[in-house]
PDB file of C-alpha atoms in Angstrom:
ATOM      1  CA  MET E   1     -31.206 -14.610  -1.091  1.00  0.00           C
ATOM      2  CA  SER E   2     -30.225 -10.821   0.011  1.00  0.00           C
ATOM      3  CA  ALA E   3     -27.402  -9.051  -1.576  1.00  0.00           C
ATOM      4  CA  PRO E   4     -24.108  -9.311   0.423  1.00  0.00           C
ATOM      5  CA  LEU E   5     -23.192  -6.221   2.893  1.00  0.00           C
ATOM      6  CA  SER E   6     -19.360  -4.991   2.124  1.00  0.00           C
ATOM      7  CA  LEU E   7     -17.411  -2.483   4.536  1.00  0.00           C
ATOM      8  CA  ARG E   8     -15.020  -0.074   2.830  1.00  0.00           C
ATOM      9  CA  ASP E   9     -13.513   3.494   3.721  1.00  0.00           C
ATOM     10  CA  ALA E  10     -15.688   6.344   3.144  1.00  0.00           C
ATOM     11  CA  TRP E  11     -14.910   8.887   0.371  1.00  0.00           C
ATOM     12  CA  ARG E  12     -15.219  12.551   0.977  1.00  0.00           C
ATOM     13  CA  ASN E  13     -17.520  12.794  -2.073  1.00  0.00           C
ATOM     14  CA  GLU E  14     -19.930  10.553  -0.164  1.00  0.00           C
ATOM     15  CA  VAL E  15     -20.181  13.066   2.965  1.00  0.00           C
ATOM     16  CA  PRO E  16     -23.721  14.408   1.546  1.00  0.00           C
ATOM     17  CA  ALA E  17     -24.954  10.636   1.266  1.00  0.00           C
ATOM     18  CA  ILE E  18     -23.818  10.113   4.855  1.00  0.00           C
ATOM     19  CA  VAL E  19     -25.175  13.039   6.148  1.00  0.00           C
ATOM     20  CA  ALA E  20     -28.507  12.352   4.616  1.00  0.00           C
ATOM     21  CA  MET E  21     -28.543   8.998   6.374  1.00  0.00           C
ATOM     22  CA  LEU E  22     -28.100  10.628   9.608  1.00  0.00           C
ATOM     23  CA  ALA E  23     -30.787  13.033   9.087  1.00  0.00           C
ATOM     24  CA  ASP E  24     -33.116  10.432   8.193  1.00  0.00           C
ATOM     25  CA  ASP E  25     -32.914   9.002  11.511  1.00  0.00           C
ATOM     26  CA  ILE E  26     -35.133   9.427  14.449  1.00  0.00           C
ATOM     27  CA  LEU E  27     -32.677  11.196  16.432  1.00  0.00           C
ATOM     28  CA  GLY E  28     -30.550  12.760  13.722  1.00  0.00           C
ATOM     29  CA  GLY E  29     -33.389  14.235  12.319  1.00  0.00           C
ATOM     30  CA  ALA E  30     -33.561  16.919  14.797  1.00  0.00           C
ATOM     31  CA  ARG E  31     -30.038  17.310  14.982  1.00  0.00           C
ATOM     32  CA  GLU E  32     -28.303  17.040  11.666  1.00  0.00           C
ATOM     33  CA  GLN E  33     -28.066  20.346   9.809  1.00  0.00           C
ATOM     34  CA  VAL E  34     -28.138  19.455   6.011  1.00  0.00           C
ATOM     35  CA  ASP E  35     -28.125  22.905   4.608  1.00  0.00           C
ATOM     36  CA  ASP E  36     -24.476  23.424   5.459  1.00  0.00           C
ATOM     37  CA  LEU E  37     -22.324  20.481   4.920  1.00  0.00           C
ATOM     38  CA  ARG E  38     -19.156  22.453   5.853  1.00  0.00           C
ATOM     39  CA  PRO E  39     -18.756  20.983   9.284  1.00  0.00           C
ATOM     40  CA  TYR E  40     -19.183  17.292   8.074  1.00  0.00           C
ATOM     41  CA  TYR E  41     -16.437  17.862   5.237  1.00  0.00           C
ATOM     42  CA  ASP E  42     -14.420  19.584   8.148  1.00  0.00           C
ATOM     43  CA  ALA E  43     -15.126  16.385  10.394  1.00  0.00           C
ATOM     44  CA  PHE E  44     -14.326  14.187   7.613  1.00  0.00           C
ATOM     45  CA  ASP E  45     -11.020  15.746   6.887  1.00  0.00           C
ATOM     46  CA  ALA E  46     -10.034  15.555  10.415  1.00  0.00           C
ATOM     47  CA  ILE E  47     -11.041  11.815  10.513  1.00  0.00           C
ATOM     48  CA  ALA E  48      -8.893  11.115   7.360  1.00  0.00           C
ATOM     49  CA  ARG E  49      -5.623  13.026   8.900  1.00  0.00           C
ATOM     50  CA  ASP E  50      -5.814  11.105  11.889  1.00  0.00           C
ATOM     51  CA  PRO E  51      -4.222   7.579  11.794  1.00  0.00           C
ATOM     52  CA  ASN E  52      -6.025   6.372  14.826  1.00  0.00           C
ATOM     53  CA  ASN E  53      -9.401   6.824  13.186  1.00  0.00           C
ATOM     54  CA  ARG E  54     -11.282   5.345  10.200  1.00  0.00           C
ATOM     55  CA  LEU E  55     -14.513   6.046   8.806  1.00  0.00           C
ATOM     56  CA  LEU E  56     -16.198   3.136   7.117  1.00  0.00           C
ATOM     57  CA  VAL E  57     -19.382   2.950   4.892  1.00  0.00           C
ATOM     58  CA  ALA E  58     -21.556  -0.375   4.469  1.00  0.00           C
ATOM     59  CA  GLU E  59     -22.581  -1.043   0.980  1.00  0.00           C
ATOM     60  CA  VAL E  60     -25.371  -3.195  -0.467  1.00  0.00           C
ATOM     61  CA  ASP E  61     -25.586  -3.371  -4.318  1.00  0.00           C
ATOM     62  CA  GLY E  62     -23.179  -0.340  -4.679  1.00  0.00           C
ATOM     63  CA  THR E  63     -25.455   1.691  -2.252  1.00  0.00           C
ATOM     64  CA  ILE E  64     -24.480   3.075   0.908  1.00  0.00           C
ATOM     65  CA  ALA E  65     -26.555   1.560   3.540  1.00  0.00           C
ATOM     66  CA  GLY E  66     -24.561   2.382   6.792  1.00  0.00           C
ATOM     67  CA  CYS E  67     -21.607   4.200   8.199  1.00  0.00           C
TER      68      CYS E  67
END
C-alpha cells in the first residue's frame, strides 16, 4: 500500500524545494536558474497577493512530491 497524497497551500519557505523540483525536470533543467531564487520568491509573493491564484504542493509522507 502506498502512502496517501495530500494537497495543501505552499509556504514561502518551500520555494527552494519547489524550484529544485522544477530544475530536476527534463524541460526545467535547461530553463530554471537555481543559483538566484529572488525571482521565484517574487513570483511566490505575487501569487500569494492575488486572490484569484493559489499555489499548491502535493505531499507524500511529509515530503513535497509535486507543485
